XYZ file of C-alpha atoms in Angstrom:
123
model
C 0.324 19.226 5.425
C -1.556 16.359 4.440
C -0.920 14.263 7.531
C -1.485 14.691 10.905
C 1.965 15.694 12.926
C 3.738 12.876 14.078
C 3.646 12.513 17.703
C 7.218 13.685 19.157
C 8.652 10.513 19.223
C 7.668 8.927 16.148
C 8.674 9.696 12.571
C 5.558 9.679 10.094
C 8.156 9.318 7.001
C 10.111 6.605 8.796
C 7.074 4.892 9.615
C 5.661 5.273 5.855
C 8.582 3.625 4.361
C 8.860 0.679 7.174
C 5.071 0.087 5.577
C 5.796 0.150 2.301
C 8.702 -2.689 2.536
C 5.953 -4.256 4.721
C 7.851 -4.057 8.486
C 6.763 -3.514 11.465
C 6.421 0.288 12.057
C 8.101 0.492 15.816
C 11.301 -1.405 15.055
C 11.556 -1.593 11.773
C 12.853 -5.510 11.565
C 9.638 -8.137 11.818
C 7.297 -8.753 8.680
C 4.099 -6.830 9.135
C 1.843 -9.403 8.077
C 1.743 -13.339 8.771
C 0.244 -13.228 5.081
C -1.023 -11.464 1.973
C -3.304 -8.881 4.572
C -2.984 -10.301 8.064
C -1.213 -8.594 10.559
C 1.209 -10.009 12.570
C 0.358 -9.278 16.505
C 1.971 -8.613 19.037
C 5.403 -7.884 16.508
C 7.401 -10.516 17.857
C 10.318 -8.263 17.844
C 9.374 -5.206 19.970
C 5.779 -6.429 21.007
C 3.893 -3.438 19.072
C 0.196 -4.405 19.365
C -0.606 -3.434 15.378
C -3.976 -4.424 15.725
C -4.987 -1.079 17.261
C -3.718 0.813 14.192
C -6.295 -0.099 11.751
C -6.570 0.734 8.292
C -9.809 -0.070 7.111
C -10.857 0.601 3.287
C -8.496 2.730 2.737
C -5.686 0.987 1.630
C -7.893 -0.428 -1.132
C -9.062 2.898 -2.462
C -5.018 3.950 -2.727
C -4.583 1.084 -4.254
C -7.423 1.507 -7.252
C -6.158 5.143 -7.220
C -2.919 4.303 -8.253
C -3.255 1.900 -10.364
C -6.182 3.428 -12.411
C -3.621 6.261 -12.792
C -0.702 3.707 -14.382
C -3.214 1.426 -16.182
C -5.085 3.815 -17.934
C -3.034 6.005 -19.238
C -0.903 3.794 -20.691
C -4.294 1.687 -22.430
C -5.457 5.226 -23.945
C -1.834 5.508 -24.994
C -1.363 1.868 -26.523
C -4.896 2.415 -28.315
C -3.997 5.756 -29.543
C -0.591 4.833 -30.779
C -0.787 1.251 -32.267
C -4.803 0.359 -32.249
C -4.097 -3.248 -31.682
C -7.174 -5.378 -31.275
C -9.416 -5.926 -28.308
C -8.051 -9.164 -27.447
C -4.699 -7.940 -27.317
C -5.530 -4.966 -25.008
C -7.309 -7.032 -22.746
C -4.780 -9.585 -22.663
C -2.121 -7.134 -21.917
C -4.199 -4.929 -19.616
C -6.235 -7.468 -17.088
C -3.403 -8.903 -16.002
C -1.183 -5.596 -15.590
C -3.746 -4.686 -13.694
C -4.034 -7.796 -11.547
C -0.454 -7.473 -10.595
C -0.257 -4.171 -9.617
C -2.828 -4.573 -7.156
C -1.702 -7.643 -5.947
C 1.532 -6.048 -5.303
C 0.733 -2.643 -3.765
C -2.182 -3.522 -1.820
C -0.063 -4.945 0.815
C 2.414 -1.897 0.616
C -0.701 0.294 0.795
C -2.102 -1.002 3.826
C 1.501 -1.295 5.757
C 2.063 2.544 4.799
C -1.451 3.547 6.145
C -0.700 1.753 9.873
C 2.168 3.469 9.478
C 1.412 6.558 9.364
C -1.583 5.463 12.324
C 1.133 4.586 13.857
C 2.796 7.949 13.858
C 0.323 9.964 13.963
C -0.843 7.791 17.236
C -4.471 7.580 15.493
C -5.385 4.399 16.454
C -4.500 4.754 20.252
């Protein structure tokens, strides 16, 4: 697969989707993050030290993954089908693109100390 096993007591799919609604990947109940990228340690919940589970740079390059692969596409498509003017692209475009990555960067980052988490990879 493309993850690492879980260890035996934690479930790397259960953990993924705790990340992605931004939770806390042990219980499942406190916010992940006190705000846009800061994690929230200990959880004050269950007491899950979520420092230790890092995620580093990655959640950024999933992030311009993803959205390069929604944004483009549909520019090549909007050029291709209606031409519309440069102005109009960009001022349709930028800000698509803003918002997307404002919104899953966040979701990104919780999935990837999720599956950290589950996969026990940061200790």
């Amino acid at each position: 697969g493309v993850f690492p096993p879980a260890a035996p007591h934690r479930s790397l799919w259960t953990a993924i989707r705790r990340g992605l609604r931004k939770n806390c990947k042990n219980c499942g109940e406190a916010v992940l993050f006190t705000g846009y990228l800061t994690l929230r340690t200990p959880c004050p919940n269950c007491g899950l030290d979520t420092q230790r589970y890092r995620a580093d740079d990655a959640p950024a390059y999933f992030t311009i993954a993803i959205v390069g692969h929604i944004v483009v596409p549909l520019l090549l498509l909007t050029e291709r089908l209606y031409a519309p003017s440069t102005l109009v692209q960009l001022s349709v475009w930028l800000p698509t693109t803003l918002a997307l990555t404002l919104w899953i960067l966040p979701r990104a980052k919780g999935a990837l100390i999720g599956v950290n988490w589950a996969t026990e990879a940061g200790g």
